[in-house]
mmCIF file of C-alpha atoms (C1' of nucleotides) in Angstrom:
data_model
loop_
_atom_site.group_PDB
_atom_site.id
_atom_site.type_symbol
_atom_site.label_atom_id
_atom_site.label_comp_id
_atom_site.label_asym_id
_atom_site.label_seq_id
_atom_site.Cartn_x
_atom_site.Cartn_y
_atom_site.Cartn_z
ATOM 1 C CA MET A 1 -9.582 6.340 -1.170
ATOM 2 C CA ARG A 2 -12.790 7.798 -2.457
ATOM 3 C CA LEU A 3 -15.135 7.454 -5.109
ATOM 4 C CA SER A 4 -16.099 11.311 -6.708
ATOM 5 C CA LYS A 5 -19.643 12.067 -6.869
ATOM 6 C CA ARG A 6 -19.085 12.656 -10.548
ATOM 7 C CA GLY A 7 -18.496 8.721 -10.290
ATOM 8 C CA GLU A 8 -20.562 7.557 -8.219
ATOM 9 C CA TYR A 9 -23.294 9.179 -10.354
ATOM 10 C CA GLY A 10 -21.990 7.724 -13.558
ATOM 11 C CA LEU A 11 -21.707 4.195 -12.353
ATOM 12 C CA ARG A 12 -25.222 4.377 -11.160
ATOM 13 C CA ALA A 13 -26.585 5.784 -14.039
ATOM 14 C CA MET A 14 -24.923 3.150 -16.388
ATOM 15 C CA ILE A 15 -26.526 0.229 -14.005
ATOM 16 C CA ALA A 16 -29.612 2.121 -14.276
ATOM 17 C CA LEU A 17 -29.185 1.638 -17.729
ATOM 18 C CA ALA A 18 -28.368 -1.954 -17.617
ATOM 19 C CA GLU A 19 -31.048 -3.034 -16.005
ATOM 20 C CA PRO A 20 -33.658 -5.167 -18.398
ATOM 21 C CA ALA A 21 -36.823 -3.740 -18.818
ATOM 22 C CA GLU A 22 -40.017 -4.824 -17.351
ATOM 23 C CA LYS A 23 -41.128 -8.210 -18.968
ATOM 24 C CA SER A 24 -38.136 -7.646 -21.812
ATOM 25 C CA ASP A 25 -34.290 -8.980 -21.957
ATOM 26 C CA ALA A 26 -33.264 -5.797 -23.922
ATOM 27 C CA PRO A 27 -31.456 -2.715 -22.612
ATOM 28 C CA GLN A 28 -33.119 0.042 -22.081
ATOM 29 C CA MET A 29 -32.870 3.806 -23.479
ATOM 30 C CA MET A 30 -33.220 6.025 -20.883
ATOM 31 C CA GLN A 31 -33.925 10.090 -20.635
ATOM 32 C CA ILE A 32 -31.527 12.252 -18.423
ATOM 33 C CA LYS A 33 -34.581 13.068 -16.648
ATOM 34 C CA GLU A 34 -36.238 9.922 -15.691
ATOM 35 C CA ILE A 35 -32.420 8.941 -14.328
ATOM 36 C CA SER A 36 -31.886 11.781 -12.698
ATOM 37 C CA LEU A 37 -35.424 11.652 -10.850
ATOM 38 C CA ARG A 38 -35.074 7.902 -10.452
ATOM 39 C CA GLU A 39 -31.464 8.034 -8.954
ATOM 40 C CA GLN A 40 -32.080 11.016 -7.414
ATOM 41 C CA ILE A 41 -29.266 13.154 -8.749
ATOM 42 C CA SER A 42 -29.464 16.799 -10.546
ATOM 43 C CA PRO A 43 -30.419 16.664 -13.909
ATOM 44 C CA LYS A 44 -27.758 18.993 -14.951
ATOM 45 C CA PHE A 45 -25.038 17.854 -13.374
ATOM 46 C CA LEU A 46 -25.943 13.981 -15.157
ATOM 47 C CA GLU A 47 -26.344 15.825 -18.360
ATOM 48 C CA GLN A 48 -22.501 16.779 -18.058
ATOM 49 C CA ILE A 49 -21.530 13.139 -16.769
ATOM 50 C CA LEU A 50 -23.251 11.450 -19.429
ATOM 51 C CA LEU A 51 -22.333 13.088 -22.304
ATOM 52 C CA THR A 52 -18.681 12.828 -20.945
ATOM 53 C CA LEU A 53 -19.790 8.531 -21.084
ATOM 54 C CA LYS A 54 -20.781 8.974 -24.469
ATOM 55 C CA ASN A 55 -17.742 10.991 -25.536
ATOM 56 C CA ALA A 56 -16.141 7.977 -23.747
ATOM 57 C CA GLY A 57 -17.969 5.544 -26.005
ATOM 58 C CA LEU A 58 -19.741 3.961 -23.174
ATOM 59 C CA LEU A 59 -22.737 5.345 -24.106
ATOM 60 C CA HIS A 60 -25.197 6.266 -27.573
ATOM 61 C CA SER A 61 -27.572 8.853 -27.371
ATOM 62 C CA LYS A 62 -30.235 9.579 -29.791
ATOM 63 C CA MET A 63 -31.164 13.635 -29.910
ATOM 64 C CA GLY A 64 -34.820 14.846 -30.421
ATOM 65 C CA VAL A 65 -37.800 14.092 -29.297
ATOM 66 C CA GLY A 66 -38.449 10.601 -27.773
ATOM 67 C CA GLY A 67 -33.998 10.168 -27.757
ATOM 68 C CA GLY A 68 -32.415 9.419 -24.312
ATOM 69 C CA TYR A 69 -29.421 7.690 -23.911
ATOM 70 C CA TYR A 70 -28.524 3.951 -24.141
ATOM 71 C CA LEU A 71 -25.820 1.662 -23.509
ATOM 72 C CA ALA A 72 -22.755 1.169 -26.659
ATOM 73 C CA ARG A 73 -22.253 -2.306 -26.345
ATOM 74 C CA SER A 74 -24.197 -5.383 -24.288
ATOM 75 C CA ALA A 75 -24.138 -4.894 -20.516
ATOM 76 C CA ASN A 76 -21.367 -8.064 -19.914
ATOM 77 C CA GLU A 77 -18.906 -6.064 -22.479
ATOM 78 C CA ILE A 78 -18.926 -3.031 -20.240
ATOM 79 C CA THR A 79 -16.622 -3.270 -16.760
ATOM 80 C CA LEU A 80 -16.667 -1.041 -13.710
ATOM 81 C CA GLY A 81 -13.333 -0.171 -14.357
ATOM 82 C CA GLN A 82 -14.349 1.187 -17.735
ATOM 83 C CA ILE A 83 -16.959 3.636 -16.335
ATOM 84 C CA PHE A 84 -14.460 4.189 -13.196
ATOM 85 C CA ARG A 85 -11.806 5.469 -15.362
ATOM 86 C CA VAL A 86 -13.405 7.606 -17.867
ATOM 87 C CA LEU A 87 -14.800 9.759 -14.881
ATOM 88 C CA ASP A 88 -12.491 9.592 -12.074
ATOM 89 C CA GLY A 89 -9.066 8.552 -13.676
ATOM 90 C CA PRO A 90 -6.551 6.104 -13.055
ATOM 91 C CA VAL A 91 -7.332 3.079 -10.085
ATOM 92 C CA ALA A 92 -3.783 3.536 -9.065
ATOM 93 C CA PRO A 93 -3.403 5.232 -5.786
ATOM 94 C CA ILE A 94 -0.116 6.683 -6.694
ATOM 95 C CA LYS A 95 1.374 7.438 -10.046
ATOM 96 C CA CYS A 96 4.090 5.079 -9.667
ATOM 97 C CA VAL A 97 2.160 1.898 -9.759
ATOM 98 C CA SER A 98 -0.838 3.011 -11.973
ATOM 99 C CA GLN A 99 -0.815 0.360 -15.522
ATOM 100 C CA MET A 100 -2.972 3.404 -17.516
ATOM 101 C CA ALA A 101 -1.098 6.477 -16.484
ATOM 102 C CA TYR A 102 2.459 5.959 -14.977
ATOM 103 C CA GLU A 103 4.770 8.241 -13.428
ATOM 104 C CA PRO A 104 7.289 8.320 -11.192
ATOM 105 C CA CYS A 105 6.669 9.045 -7.603
ATOM 106 C CA GLY A 106 10.185 10.524 -6.801
ATOM 107 C CA CYS A 107 11.131 7.609 -4.462
ATOM 108 C CA PRO A 108 15.005 7.375 -4.339
ATOM 109 C CA ASP A 109 14.781 3.573 -6.086
ATOM 110 C CA GLU A 110 11.522 2.541 -7.402
ATOM 111 C CA GLN A 111 12.166 -0.868 -7.812
ATOM 112 C CA THR A 112 12.898 -1.820 -3.404
ATOM 113 C CA CYS A 113 10.303 1.050 -2.637
ATOM 114 C CA GLY A 114 8.239 -0.849 0.383
ATOM 115 C CA LEU A 115 5.485 1.488 -0.723
ATOM 116 C CA ARG A 116 5.367 0.883 -3.982
ATOM 117 C CA LEU A 117 5.520 -2.561 -3.357
ATOM 118 C CA ALA A 118 2.301 -2.367 -1.162
ATOM 119 C CA MET A 119 0.186 0.020 -3.331
ATOM 120 C CA SER A 120 1.098 -2.064 -6.211
ATOM 121 C CA ASP A 121 -1.245 -4.852 -4.363
ATOM 122 C CA VAL A 122 -4.029 -2.680 -3.747
ATOM 123 C CA ARG A 123 -4.087 -1.368 -7.405
ATOM 124 C CA ASN A 124 -3.921 -4.969 -8.461
ATOM 125 C CA ALA A 125 -6.654 -6.028 -6.072
ATOM 126 C CA ILE A 126 -9.304 -2.777 -6.877
ATOM 127 C CA ALA A 127 -8.006 -3.439 -10.609
ATOM 128 C CA ASP A 128 -9.029 -6.796 -10.557
ATOM 129 C CA ILE A 129 -13.294 -6.923 -9.209
ATOM 130 C CA LEU A 130 -13.406 -3.090 -11.251
ATOM 131 C CA ASP A 131 -12.185 -5.230 -14.599
ATOM 132 C CA ASN A 132 -14.099 -8.314 -13.909
ATOM 133 C CA THR A 133 -17.138 -6.857 -12.952
ATOM 134 C CA SER A 134 -19.875 -5.778 -16.313
ATOM 135 C CA LEU A 135 -22.496 -3.999 -15.696
ATOM 136 C CA ALA A 136 -24.495 -7.520 -16.489
ATOM 137 C CA ASP A 137 -22.861 -9.165 -13.449
ATOM 138 C CA VAL A 138 -24.106 -6.117 -11.223
ATOM 139 C CA THR A 139 -27.450 -6.600 -12.388
ATOM 140 C CA LYS A 140 -27.748 -10.131 -11.726
ATOM 141 C CA ARG A 141 -26.370 -9.828 -8.237
ATOM 142 C CA GLN A 142 -28.809 -7.075 -7.958
ATOM 143 C CA SER A 143 -31.753 -9.321 -9.021
ATOM 144 C CA THR A 144 -30.676 -12.199 -6.998
ATOM 145 C CA VAL A 145 -30.924 -10.126 -3.725
ATOM 146 C CA ARG A 146 -33.546 -9.656 -4.614
ATOM 147 C CA LYS A 147 -35.103 -12.296 -4.887
ATOM 148 C CA LYS A 148 -33.618 -14.086 -1.972
ATOM 149 C CA LEU A 149 -35.439 -10.725 0.392
ATOM 150 C CA GLY A 150 -38.362 -11.860 -1.626
ATOM 151 C CA ILE A 151 -38.383 -8.152 -3.021
ATOM 152 C CA ARG A 152 -40.218 -6.857 -5.894
ATOM 153 C CA MET B 1 -8.556 6.372 -5.996
ATOM 154 C CA ARG B 2 -5.948 8.304 -4.460
ATOM 155 C CA LEU B 3 -3.782 8.462 -2.148
ATOM 156 C CA SER B 4 -2.988 11.780 -0.680
ATOM 157 C CA LYS B 5 0.513 13.857 -0.710
ATOM 158 C CA ARG B 6 0.120 13.704 3.192
ATOM 159 C CA GLY B 7 -0.359 9.758 3.385
ATOM 160 C CA GLU B 8 2.461 8.865 0.947
ATOM 161 C CA TYR B 9 4.368 10.802 3.404
ATOM 162 C CA GLY B 10 3.205 10.042 6.254
ATOM 163 C CA LEU B 11 3.920 5.815 5.188
ATOM 164 C CA ARG B 12 7.165 6.860 3.376
ATOM 165 C CA ALA B 13 7.931 8.460 7.038
ATOM 166 C CA MET B 14 6.883 5.284 8.814
ATOM 167 C CA ILE B 15 8.647 2.962 6.714
ATOM 168 C CA ALA B 16 11.788 4.867 7.359
ATOM 169 C CA LEU B 17 11.291 4.726 10.869
ATOM 170 C CA ALA B 18 11.128 1.306 10.863
ATOM 171 C CA GLU B 19 13.797 0.285 9.159
ATOM 172 C CA PRO B 20 16.318 -1.315 11.163
ATOM 173 C CA ALA B 21 19.918 0.746 11.807
ATOM 174 C CA GLU B 22 22.650 -0.949 10.239
ATOM 175 C CA LYS B 23 24.152 -3.565 12.517
ATOM 176 C CA SER B 24 21.777 -3.177 15.008
ATOM 177 C CA ASP B 25 17.720 -4.715 15.013
ATOM 178 C CA ALA B 26 16.176 -1.564 17.335
ATOM 179 C CA PRO B 27 13.956 0.753 15.632
ATOM 180 C CA GLN B 28 15.473 3.869 15.347
ATOM 181 C CA MET B 29 14.683 7.436 16.571
ATOM 182 C CA MET B 30 14.934 9.710 13.529
ATOM 183 C CA GLN B 31 14.561 13.420 13.386
ATOM 184 C CA ILE B 32 12.260 15.214 10.769
ATOM 185 C CA LYS B 33 15.507 16.611 9.129
ATOM 186 C CA GLU B 34 16.925 13.253 8.680
ATOM 187 C CA ILE B 35 13.561 11.939 7.205
ATOM 188 C CA SER B 36 12.808 15.076 4.984
ATOM 189 C CA LEU B 37 16.515 14.775 3.447
ATOM 190 C CA ARG B 38 16.052 11.178 2.976
ATOM 191 C CA GLU B 39 12.563 11.035 1.300
ATOM 192 C CA GLN B 40 12.838 14.984 -0.045
ATOM 193 C CA ILE B 41 9.953 15.607 1.780
ATOM 194 C CA SER B 42 9.299 19.646 3.098
ATOM 195 C CA PRO B 43 10.875 19.875 6.525
ATOM 196 C CA LYS B 44 7.307 22.064 8.058
ATOM 197 C CA PHE B 45 4.722 19.501 5.862
ATOM 198 C CA LEU B 46 6.521 16.730 7.372
ATOM 199 C CA GLU B 47 6.518 18.333 10.930
ATOM 200 C CA GLN B 48 2.806 18.499 10.654
ATOM 201 C CA ILE B 49 2.085 15.269 9.604
ATOM 202 C CA LEU B 50 4.404 13.506 12.008
ATOM 203 C CA LEU B 51 2.291 15.140 14.847
ATOM 204 C CA THR B 52 -0.449 14.496 13.622
ATOM 205 C CA LEU B 53 0.814 10.540 13.824
ATOM 206 C CA LYS B 54 1.810 11.376 17.038
ATOM 207 C CA ASN B 55 -1.615 12.563 18.691
ATOM 208 C CA ALA B 56 -2.843 9.333 16.941
ATOM 209 C CA GLY B 57 -0.495 7.495 19.077
ATOM 210 C CA LEU B 58 1.185 5.473 16.084
ATOM 211 C CA LEU B 59 4.810 8.089 16.981
ATOM 212 C CA HIS B 60 6.386 8.832 20.052
ATOM 213 C CA SER B 61 8.848 11.434 19.891
ATOM 214 C CA LYS B 62 11.567 12.737 22.115
ATOM 215 C CA MET B 63 11.532 17.079 22.499
ATOM 216 C CA GLY B 64 14.943 18.772 22.895
ATOM 217 C CA VAL B 65 18.589 18.282 21.823
ATOM 218 C CA GLY B 66 19.336 14.642 20.550
ATOM 219 C CA GLY B 67 15.296 14.410 20.250
ATOM 220 C CA GLY B 68 13.152 13.324 17.316
ATOM 221 C CA TYR B 69 10.638 10.309 16.297
ATOM 222 C CA TYR B 70 10.455 6.853 17.173
ATOM 223 C CA LEU B 71 7.338 3.862 16.508
ATOM 224 C CA ALA B 72 5.319 3.789 19.621
ATOM 225 C CA ARG B 73 4.836 0.210 18.638
ATOM 226 C CA SER B 74 7.349 -2.243 17.544
ATOM 227 C CA ALA B 75 7.019 -2.232 13.310
ATOM 228 C CA ASN B 76 5.351 -5.911 13.316
ATOM 229 C CA GLU B 77 2.449 -3.991 15.606
ATOM 230 C CA ILE B 78 1.611 -1.260 13.167
ATOM 231 C CA THR B 79 -0.388 -1.950 9.811
ATOM 232 C CA LEU B 80 -0.225 0.087 6.847
ATOM 233 C CA GLY B 81 -4.153 0.578 7.451
ATOM 234 C CA GLN B 82 -3.934 2.689 10.847
ATOM 235 C CA ILE B 83 -1.562 4.984 9.093
ATOM 236 C CA PHE B 84 -3.267 5.464 6.014
ATOM 237 C CA ARG B 85 -7.012 5.896 7.786
ATOM 238 C CA VAL B 86 -4.820 8.571 10.454
ATOM 239 C CA LEU B 87 -3.826 10.625 7.724
ATOM 240 C CA ASP B 88 -6.118 9.747 4.808
ATOM 241 C CA GLY B 89 -9.344 9.074 6.545
ATOM 242 C CA PRO B 90 -12.095 5.674 5.715
ATOM 243 C CA VAL B 91 -10.777 3.486 3.108
ATOM 244 C CA ALA B 92 -13.724 2.940 1.580
ATOM 245 C CA PRO B 93 -14.731 4.319 -1.542
ATOM 246 C CA ILE B 94 -18.203 5.354 -0.608
ATOM 247 C CA LYS B 95 -19.323 6.338 2.637
ATOM 248 C CA CYS B 96 -22.183 3.204 2.745
ATOM 249 C CA VAL B 97 -19.845 0.577 2.830
ATOM 250 C CA SER B 98 -17.556 1.793 5.453
ATOM 251 C CA GLN B 99 -17.295 0.246 8.041
ATOM 252 C CA MET B 100 -15.228 3.077 10.536
ATOM 253 C CA ALA B 101 -17.219 5.725 9.330
ATOM 254 C CA TYR B 102 -20.908 4.674 7.282
ATOM 255 C CA GLU B 103 -23.203 7.012 6.346
ATOM 256 C CA PRO B 104 -26.045 5.878 4.195
ATOM 257 C CA CYS B 105 -24.871 7.139 0.586
ATOM 258 C CA GLY B 106 -28.790 7.951 -0.266
ATOM 259 C CA CYS B 107 -29.634 5.280 -3.071
ATOM 260 C CA PRO B 108 -33.263 3.794 -2.393
ATOM 261 C CA ASP B 109 -32.700 0.711 -1.244
ATOM 262 C CA GLU B 110 -29.229 -0.216 0.459
ATOM 263 C CA GLN B 111 -29.812 -3.970 0.884
ATOM 264 C CA THR B 112 -30.508 -4.023 -3.048
ATOM 265 C CA CYS B 113 -27.996 -1.653 -3.904
ATOM 266 C CA GLY B 114 -25.332 -3.037 -7.205
ATOM 267 C CA LEU B 115 -22.688 0.044 -6.722
ATOM 268 C CA ARG B 116 -23.117 -0.699 -3.242
ATOM 269 C CA LEU B 117 -22.781 -3.985 -3.669
ATOM 270 C CA ALA B 118 -19.638 -3.836 -5.709
ATOM 271 C CA MET B 119 -18.346 -1.562 -3.686
ATOM 272 C CA SER B 120 -17.647 -3.685 -0.562
ATOM 273 C CA ASP B 121 -15.683 -5.938 -2.378
ATOM 274 C CA VAL B 122 -13.297 -2.895 -3.360
ATOM 275 C CA ARG B 123 -13.273 -1.384 0.137
ATOM 276 C CA ASN B 124 -12.964 -5.118 2.080
ATOM 277 C CA ALA B 125 -10.174 -5.972 -0.304
ATOM 278 C CA ILE B 126 -7.899 -2.514 0.099
ATOM 279 C CA ALA B 127 -8.562 -3.478 3.764
ATOM 280 C CA ASP B 128 -7.692 -6.563 3.759
ATOM 281 C CA ILE B 129 -4.137 -5.617 2.116
ATOM 282 C CA LEU B 130 -3.860 -2.511 4.571
ATOM 283 C CA ASP B 131 -4.608 -4.105 7.502
ATOM 284 C CA ASN B 132 -3.195 -6.735 7.220
ATOM 285 C CA THR B 133 0.222 -5.762 6.003
ATOM 286 C CA SER B 134 2.509 -4.431 8.819
ATOM 287 C CA LEU B 135 5.547 -1.557 8.895
ATOM 288 C CA ALA B 136 7.905 -4.876 9.252
ATOM 289 C CA ASP B 137 6.236 -6.709 6.411
ATOM 290 C CA VAL B 138 6.999 -3.360 3.834
ATOM 291 C CA THR B 139 10.690 -3.477 5.207
ATOM 292 C CA LYS B 140 11.508 -7.716 5.226
ATOM 293 C CA ARG B 141 10.335 -7.607 1.529
ATOM 294 C CA GLN B 142 12.398 -3.807 1.412
ATOM 295 C CA SER B 143 15.506 -6.047 1.922
ATOM 296 C CA THR B 144 14.256 -9.155 0.085
ATOM 297 C CA VAL B 145 13.893 -8.003 -3.187
ATOM 298 C CA ARG B 146 17.286 -6.040 -2.411
ATOM 299 C CA LYS B 147 19.008 -9.233 -2.111
ATOM 300 C CA LYS B 148 17.383 -10.906 -5.177
ATOM 301 C CA LEU B 149 18.969 -7.190 -7.271
ATOM 302 C CA GLY B 150 22.613 -7.721 -5.105
ATOM 303 C CA ILE B 151 21.650 -4.396 -4.015
ATOM 304 C CA ARG B 152 23.518 -2.473 -1.216
ATOM 305 C "C1'" DT C 1 -42.689 24.974 -36.935
ATOM 306 C "C1'" DA C 2 -43.006 24.092 -32.282
ATOM 307 C "C1'" DA C 3 -41.213 21.439 -28.771
ATOM 308 C "C1'" DA C 4 -38.620 17.550 -26.771
ATOM 309 C "C1'" DA C 5 -34.521 16.014 -26.066
ATOM 310 C "C1'" DG C 6 -28.825 15.973 -26.178
ATOM 311 C "C1'" DT C 7 -24.610 18.851 -27.091
ATOM 312 C "C1'" DA C 8 -21.067 22.197 -25.684
ATOM 313 C "C1'" DT C 9 -19.109 25.350 -22.688
ATOM 314 C "C1'" DA C 10 -18.580 28.992 -19.172
ATOM 315 C "C1'" DC C 11 -19.409 30.276 -14.621
ATOM 316 C "C1'" DT C 12 -18.936 29.913 -9.280
ATOM 317 C "C1'" DA C 13 -18.873 28.862 -4.593
ATOM 318 C "C1'" DG C 14 -16.936 25.710 -1.638
ATOM 319 C "C1'" DT C 15 -13.820 22.674 -0.039
ATOM 320 C "C1'" DA C 16 -9.538 19.961 -0.139
ATOM 321 C "C1'" DC C 17 -4.914 19.768 -0.783
ATOM 322 C "C1'" DT C 18 -0.314 21.428 -0.270
ATOM 323 C "C1'" DA C 19 2.192 23.346 1.522
ATOM 324 C "C1'" DT C 20 4.886 27.753 4.396
ATOM 325 C "C1'" DA C 21 5.088 30.612 8.206
ATOM 326 C "C1'" DG C 22 5.873 32.401 13.084
ATOM 327 C "C1'" DA C 23 6.026 32.581 17.691
ATOM 328 C "C1'" DC C 24 6.444 28.699 21.907
ATOM 329 C "C1'" DT C 25 8.063 24.641 24.987
ATOM 330 C "C1'" DT C 26 11.455 21.535 26.803
ATOM 331 C "C1'" DT C 27 15.640 19.533 26.789
ATOM 332 C "C1'" DA C 28 20.651 19.099 26.607
ATOM 333 C "C1'" DT C 29 24.728 20.452 27.765
ATOM 334 C "C1'" DA C 30 29.255 24.191 27.377
ATOM 335 C "C1'" DT D 1 22.446 29.557 33.778
ATOM 336 C "C1'" DA D 2 22.171 30.282 28.523
ATOM 337 C "C1'" DT D 3 22.038 28.866 24.354
ATOM 338 C "C1'" DA D 4 21.176 26.176 20.654
ATOM 339 C "C1'" DA D 5 18.653 21.877 19.289
ATOM 340 C "C1'" DA D 6 14.371 19.936 18.603
ATOM 341 C "C1'" DG D 7 9.462 19.045 18.603
ATOM 342 C "C1'" DT D 8 4.721 21.723 19.460
ATOM 343 C "C1'" DC D 9 1.107 24.216 17.343
ATOM 344 C "C1'" DT D 10 -2.099 27.360 15.173
ATOM 345 C "C1'" DA D 11 -3.068 29.615 11.220
ATOM 346 C "C1'" DT D 12 -2.788 31.361 6.942
ATOM 347 C "C1'" DA D 13 -2.182 31.435 1.856
ATOM 348 C "C1'" DG D 14 -2.304 29.836 -2.701
ATOM 349 C "C1'" DT D 15 -4.046 26.404 -5.973
ATOM 350 C "C1'" DA D 16 -6.667 22.863 -7.506
ATOM 351 C "C1'" DC D 17 -10.639 20.545 -7.525
ATOM 352 C "C1'" DT D 18 -15.818 19.202 -6.571
ATOM 353 C "C1'" DA D 19 -20.379 19.860 -7.592
ATOM 354 C "C1'" DG D 20 -23.225 22.256 -9.133
ATOM 355 C "C1'" DT D 21 -25.522 26.013 -12.439
ATOM 356 C "C1'" DA D 22 -26.616 28.699 -16.517
ATOM 357 C "C1'" DT D 23 -26.861 29.754 -21.086
ATOM 358 C "C1'" DA D 24 -27.416 29.134 -26.189
ATOM 359 C "C1'" DC D 25 -27.409 25.439 -29.102
ATOM 360 C "C1'" DT D 26 -28.495 21.830 -32.407
ATOM 361 C "C1'" DT D 27 -30.730 17.909 -33.818
ATOM 362 C "C1'" DT D 28 -35.269 15.533 -34.332
ATOM 363 C "C1'" DT D 29 -39.729 14.358 -34.016
ATOM 364 C "C1'" DA D 30 -44.876 15.005 -34.723
#
DNA sequence: TAAAAGTATACTAGTACTATAGACTTTATA
DNA sequence: TATAAAGTCTATAGTACTAGTATACTTTTA
């Protein structure tokens, strides 16, 4: 049940972009280099990932000097589920329970397949979290934890 | 978030072995060939999978003529989580939230890493289902569905 | 017009996945 | 006691995927 590096890096980058800049509440524009440095990700690899996210409509970019990437929508309108699916594909552990990419899995009778029933529960549990957690939720939670620990 | 074929086949096989035989309530002994035929799995591949499950202590076997595989414990003492972990490894989507195979994931500060907090929720949701669903639960649910649909 | 920054593809080394093959061991039974 | 049925064990092969590099190109600003 693994999140790929692409997925991990993409999620980290999106969270970084969702963090409000110091003193300001506006989401920031950041450059590949900035993010790659801060999150310790190979800049060339990150480049690909951000491009994918951009082509999927989750990021916008500005080319040229002083350019960079920024969120296409506000942080509370982008969910972890959206990002995950772009980079890592369907959430479902097995195709026959996928909402976004259903395919029969070859069991004799799908309706009564016990594995399918159980995996369907798993899919729903994962999707429930990922689709109901926005980037804003994540950054909010981060700063709550920081405050509680007295950090920064 | 995918279940591998090994995991899928292994789970299917274990469920098949947990289904009580006709008229009897005792869990059955089945041969590789039987299971592979019934579940449409390459017998040689299934062989490996069952061996792994046996070496992990979830199955017992009888060699020689009239031999086969049978569950090492009763169906309500074997959970989907146990089977999953043997065949597909840790449940956690990212190593830094794994209970069974923790490893740092390289974020600057683990305590306040937003991705980690979210993925921890996901891990717990998956583990909660997998570790609290026994083979007996699965077969019970299967037969309930069958009854409701008036099948068999 | 030069440099900064994103865009787009192609490529590659390594690893994991999904099997397949073959030789070996154990057991029942004719 | 020989034979066949059945599990055991290890090696290997083809393919796909992963993670990352490389390179050439376009856009924008100063």
